XYZ file of C-alpha atoms in Angstrom:
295
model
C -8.054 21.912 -35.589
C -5.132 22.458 -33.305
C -3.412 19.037 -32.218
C -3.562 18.379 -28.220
C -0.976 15.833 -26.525
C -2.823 12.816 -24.623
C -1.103 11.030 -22.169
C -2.818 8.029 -20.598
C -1.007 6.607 -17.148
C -2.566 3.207 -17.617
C -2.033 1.838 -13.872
C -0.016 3.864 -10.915
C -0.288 2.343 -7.618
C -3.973 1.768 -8.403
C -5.017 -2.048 -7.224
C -7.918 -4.533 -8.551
C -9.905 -3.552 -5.599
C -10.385 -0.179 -6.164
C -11.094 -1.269 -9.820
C -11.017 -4.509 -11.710
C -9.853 -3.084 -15.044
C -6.821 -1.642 -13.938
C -4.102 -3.454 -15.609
C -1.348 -4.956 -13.930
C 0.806 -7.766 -15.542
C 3.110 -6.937 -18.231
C 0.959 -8.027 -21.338
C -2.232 -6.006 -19.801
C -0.507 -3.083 -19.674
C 1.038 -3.350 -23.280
C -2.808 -4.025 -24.045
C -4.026 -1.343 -22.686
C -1.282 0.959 -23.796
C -1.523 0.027 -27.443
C -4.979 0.016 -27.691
C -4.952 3.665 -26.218
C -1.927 4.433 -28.425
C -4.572 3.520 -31.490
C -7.230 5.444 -30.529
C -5.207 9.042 -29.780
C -2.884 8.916 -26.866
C 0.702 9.898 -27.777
C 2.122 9.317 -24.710
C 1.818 6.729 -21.948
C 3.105 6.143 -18.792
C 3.101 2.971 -16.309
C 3.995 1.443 -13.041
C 4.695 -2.270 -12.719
C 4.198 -4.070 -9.089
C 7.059 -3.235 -7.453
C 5.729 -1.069 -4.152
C 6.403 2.900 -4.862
C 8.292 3.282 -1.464
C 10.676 0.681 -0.275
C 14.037 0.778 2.246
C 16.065 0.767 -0.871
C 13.962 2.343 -3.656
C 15.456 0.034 -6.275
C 13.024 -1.203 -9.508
C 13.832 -3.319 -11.957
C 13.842 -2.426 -15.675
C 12.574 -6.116 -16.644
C 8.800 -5.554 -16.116
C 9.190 -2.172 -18.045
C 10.954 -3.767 -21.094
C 8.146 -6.675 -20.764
C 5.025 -4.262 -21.081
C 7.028 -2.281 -23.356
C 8.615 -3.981 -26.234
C 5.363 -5.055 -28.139
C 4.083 -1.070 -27.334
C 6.866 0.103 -28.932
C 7.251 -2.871 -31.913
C 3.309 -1.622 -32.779
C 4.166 2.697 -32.342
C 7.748 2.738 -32.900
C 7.107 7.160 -32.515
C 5.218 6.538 -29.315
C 6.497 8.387 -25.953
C 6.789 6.057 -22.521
C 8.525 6.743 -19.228
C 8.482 4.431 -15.995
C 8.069 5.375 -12.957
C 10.779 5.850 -9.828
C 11.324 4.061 -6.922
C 10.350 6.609 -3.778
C 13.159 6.512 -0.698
C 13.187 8.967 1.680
C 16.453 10.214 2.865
C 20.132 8.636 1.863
C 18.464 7.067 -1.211
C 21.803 7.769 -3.814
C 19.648 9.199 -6.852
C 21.909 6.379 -9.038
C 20.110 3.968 -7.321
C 16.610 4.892 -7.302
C 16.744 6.012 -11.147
C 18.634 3.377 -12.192
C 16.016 1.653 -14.013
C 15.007 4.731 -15.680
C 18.271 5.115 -16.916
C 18.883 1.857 -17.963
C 15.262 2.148 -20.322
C 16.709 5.194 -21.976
C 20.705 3.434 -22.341
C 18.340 1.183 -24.047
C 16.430 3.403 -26.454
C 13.291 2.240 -25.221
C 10.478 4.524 -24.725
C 12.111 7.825 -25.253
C 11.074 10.008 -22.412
C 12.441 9.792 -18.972
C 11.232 10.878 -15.878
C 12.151 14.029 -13.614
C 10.704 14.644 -10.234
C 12.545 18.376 -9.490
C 11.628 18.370 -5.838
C 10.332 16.421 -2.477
C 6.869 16.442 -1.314
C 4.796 14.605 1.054
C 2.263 12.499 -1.048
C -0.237 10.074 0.525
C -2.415 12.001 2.880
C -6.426 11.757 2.142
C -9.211 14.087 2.291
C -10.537 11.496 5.041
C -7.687 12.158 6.930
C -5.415 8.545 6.768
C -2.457 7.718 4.749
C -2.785 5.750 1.698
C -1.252 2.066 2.400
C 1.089 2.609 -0.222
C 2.715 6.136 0.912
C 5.631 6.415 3.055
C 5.829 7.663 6.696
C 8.752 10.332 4.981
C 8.977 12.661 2.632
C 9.327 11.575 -0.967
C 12.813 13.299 -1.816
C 14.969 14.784 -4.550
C 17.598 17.303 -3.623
C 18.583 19.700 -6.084
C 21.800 17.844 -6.858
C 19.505 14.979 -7.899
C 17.108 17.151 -9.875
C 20.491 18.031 -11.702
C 21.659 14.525 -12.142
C 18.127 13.511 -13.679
C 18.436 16.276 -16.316
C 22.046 15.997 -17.085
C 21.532 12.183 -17.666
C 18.492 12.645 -19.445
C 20.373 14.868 -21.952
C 23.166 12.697 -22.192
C 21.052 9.672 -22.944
C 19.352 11.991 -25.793
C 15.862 10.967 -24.189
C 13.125 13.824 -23.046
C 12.244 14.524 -19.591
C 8.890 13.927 -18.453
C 8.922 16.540 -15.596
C 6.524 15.988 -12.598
C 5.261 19.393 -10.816
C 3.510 18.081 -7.393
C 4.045 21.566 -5.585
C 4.927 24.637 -7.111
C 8.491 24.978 -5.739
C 8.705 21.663 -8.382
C 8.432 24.227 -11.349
C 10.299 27.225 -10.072
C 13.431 25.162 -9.338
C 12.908 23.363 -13.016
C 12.286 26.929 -14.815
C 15.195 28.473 -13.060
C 17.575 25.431 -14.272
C 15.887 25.905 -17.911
C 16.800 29.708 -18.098
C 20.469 28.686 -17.535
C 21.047 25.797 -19.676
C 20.571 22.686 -17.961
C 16.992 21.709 -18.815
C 17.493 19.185 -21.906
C 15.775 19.640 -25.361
C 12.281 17.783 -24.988
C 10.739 18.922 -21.806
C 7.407 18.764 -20.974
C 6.108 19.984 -17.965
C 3.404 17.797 -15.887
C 1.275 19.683 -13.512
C -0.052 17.377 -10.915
C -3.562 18.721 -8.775
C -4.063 17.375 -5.866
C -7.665 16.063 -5.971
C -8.305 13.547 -2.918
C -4.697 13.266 -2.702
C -3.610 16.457 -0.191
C -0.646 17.847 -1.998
C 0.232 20.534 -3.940
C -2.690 22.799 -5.561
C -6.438 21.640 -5.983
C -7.667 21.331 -9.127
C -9.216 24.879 -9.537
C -8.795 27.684 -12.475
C -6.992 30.092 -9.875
C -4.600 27.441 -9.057
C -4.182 26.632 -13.086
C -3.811 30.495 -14.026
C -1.076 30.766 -10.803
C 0.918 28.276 -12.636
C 0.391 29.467 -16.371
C 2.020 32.820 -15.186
C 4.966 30.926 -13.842
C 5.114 29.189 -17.225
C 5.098 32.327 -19.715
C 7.480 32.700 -21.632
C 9.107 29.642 -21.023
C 8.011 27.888 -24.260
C 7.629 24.526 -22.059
C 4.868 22.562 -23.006
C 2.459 21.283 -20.466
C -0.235 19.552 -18.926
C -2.457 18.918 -16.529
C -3.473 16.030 -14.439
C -5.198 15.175 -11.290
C -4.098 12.668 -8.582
C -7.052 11.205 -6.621
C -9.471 13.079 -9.293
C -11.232 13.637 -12.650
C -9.737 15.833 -14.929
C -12.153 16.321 -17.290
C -15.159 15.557 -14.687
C -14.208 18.285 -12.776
C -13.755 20.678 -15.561
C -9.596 21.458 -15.657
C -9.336 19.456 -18.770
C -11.487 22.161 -20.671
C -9.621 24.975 -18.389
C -6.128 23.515 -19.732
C -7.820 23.570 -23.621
C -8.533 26.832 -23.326
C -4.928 27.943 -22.510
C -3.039 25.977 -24.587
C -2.225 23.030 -22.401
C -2.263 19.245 -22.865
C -3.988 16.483 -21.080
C -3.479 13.505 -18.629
C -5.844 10.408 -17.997
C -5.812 7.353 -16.879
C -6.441 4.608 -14.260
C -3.286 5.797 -12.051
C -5.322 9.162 -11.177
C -8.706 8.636 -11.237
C -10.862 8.786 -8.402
C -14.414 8.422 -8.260
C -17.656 6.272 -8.144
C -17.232 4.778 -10.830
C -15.192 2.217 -11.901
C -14.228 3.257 -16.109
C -11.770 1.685 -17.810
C -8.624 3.377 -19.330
C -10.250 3.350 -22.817
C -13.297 5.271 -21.157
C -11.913 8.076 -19.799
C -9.622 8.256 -22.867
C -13.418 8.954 -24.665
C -14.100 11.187 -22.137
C -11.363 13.135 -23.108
C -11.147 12.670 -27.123
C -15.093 14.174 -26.477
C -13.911 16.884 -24.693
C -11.331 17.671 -27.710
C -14.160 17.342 -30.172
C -16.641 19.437 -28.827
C -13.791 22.308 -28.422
C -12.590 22.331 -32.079
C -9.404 20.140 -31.295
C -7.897 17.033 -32.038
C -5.101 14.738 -30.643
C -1.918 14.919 -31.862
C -0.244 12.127 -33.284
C 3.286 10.471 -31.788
C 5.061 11.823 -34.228
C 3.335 15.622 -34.186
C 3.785 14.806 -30.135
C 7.180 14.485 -30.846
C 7.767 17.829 -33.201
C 6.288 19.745 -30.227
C 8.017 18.544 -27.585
C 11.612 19.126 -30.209
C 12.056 15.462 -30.052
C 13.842 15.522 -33.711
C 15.005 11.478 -33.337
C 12.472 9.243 -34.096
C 13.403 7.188 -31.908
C 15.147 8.921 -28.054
């Protein structure tokens, strides 16, 4: 049975009134994450309460190290990256990934993250903006995209790499083929489900990226934003080619209100009834060519 990497994003911008279980405070989240750790999930990923687009785009590490530190004292191999804080333009990329930075200075969690590109994220199928999007375009400049993977490398973490549009993966493939993509790399692509961005969640739009990615030797996954992976059948799409998977809280949308440990089954199912399992952190970390055991 070939091993699949699970990543669960426990929260996002995802509030109590869309659905009660979300976590939110500190010791939720390192609840939720460790009990998802337990039961499969290699990685996991998590916003705290800070709003995703302010005037200054700072975040604090302190709610990260909160959640984190009992996560990490139960799966010392286990993979978890923060968010960043969204500014649109004259945000210095030192100050808006300073948090992320400080995390990795502090050999917590072992991944960082990587957003190679700007996008406009927020608009609905309905037509309105989500509350929590910004009037602007969420923005990384090239020279930023380079920052994020030079410090990444010199902080001897992974990048988690986020691929919202597909100009996100050609600039990030072009940078790998000359050097300056660090070892540990795994590609995340995003579908847009409600969320009008990027690609929708369809096998043409899966098989446009897989040809970008061959030959690469990045791992990936899939996810979608405003969605249901495996409800709306990419999940099995991305088994079938030799991806990985994303669930969680911070992407679904639906009528239901599941808990993070319910679409985790929904998943772990999924592997099961195609012949696969999940991988452990540390066989997460031997794909990915993490050789530390700890970034």
């Amino acid at each position: 049975m070939s091993a699949v990497i699970v990543e669960v994003a426990v929260n996002g911008t995802t509030t109590r009134a869309t659905n009660p279980h979300v976590p939110r405070t500190p010791p939720e989240i390192a609840a939720d994450m460790v009990a998802c750790l337990d039961r499969g999930a290699a990685i996991v990923h998590n916003h705290n309460d800070e709003p995703m687009f302010t005037a200054d785009a700072v975040h604090s590490p302190d709610p990260y190290v909160a959640a984190w530190s009992p996560v990490v004292a139960a799966h010392p191999d286990a993979l978890l990256y923060p968010t960043m804080g969204a500014g649109a333009r004259g945000i210095p990329v030192q100050q808006k990934w300073a948090h992320v930075e400080e995390l990795a200075r502090r050999g917590l969690g072992g991944m960082t993250l990587v957003d190679p590109g700007s996008v406009n994220v927020g608009l609905l199928g309905s037509g309105e903006c989500a509350p929590a999007a910004a009037a602007e375009p969420y923005q990384n400049s090239i020279a930023d995209t380079e920052y994020m993977f030079r410090r990444t490398g010199e902080l001897g973490a992974a990048p988690s790499v986020s691929i919202f549009e597909p100009g996100f993966l050609r600039t990030t493939l072009t940078l790998q083929r000359h050097g300056r993509v660090p070892a540990g790399a795994m590609v995340k692509l995003y579908f847009g489900g409600d969320l009008q961005f990027g690609l929708p969640p369809t096998e043409r739009a899966l098989d446009a990226y897989c040809e970008m990615l061959d030959g690469s030797g990045l791992p990936w996954s899939v996810a979608v934003l405003g969605g249901d992976v495996v409800g709306c059948g990419l999940a099995a799409l991305a088994l079938e080619r030799g991806g990985h998977v994303r669930v969680g809280l911070e992407d679904y949308s639906g009528p239901r209100t599941p808990t993070n440990d319910e679409l985790l089954d929904e998943l772990l199912e999924l592997l099961a009834a195609s012949g696969r399992r999940p991988a452990s952190c540390a066989e997460a970390r031997a794909t990915l060519g993490i050789t530390t055991g700890r970034a």
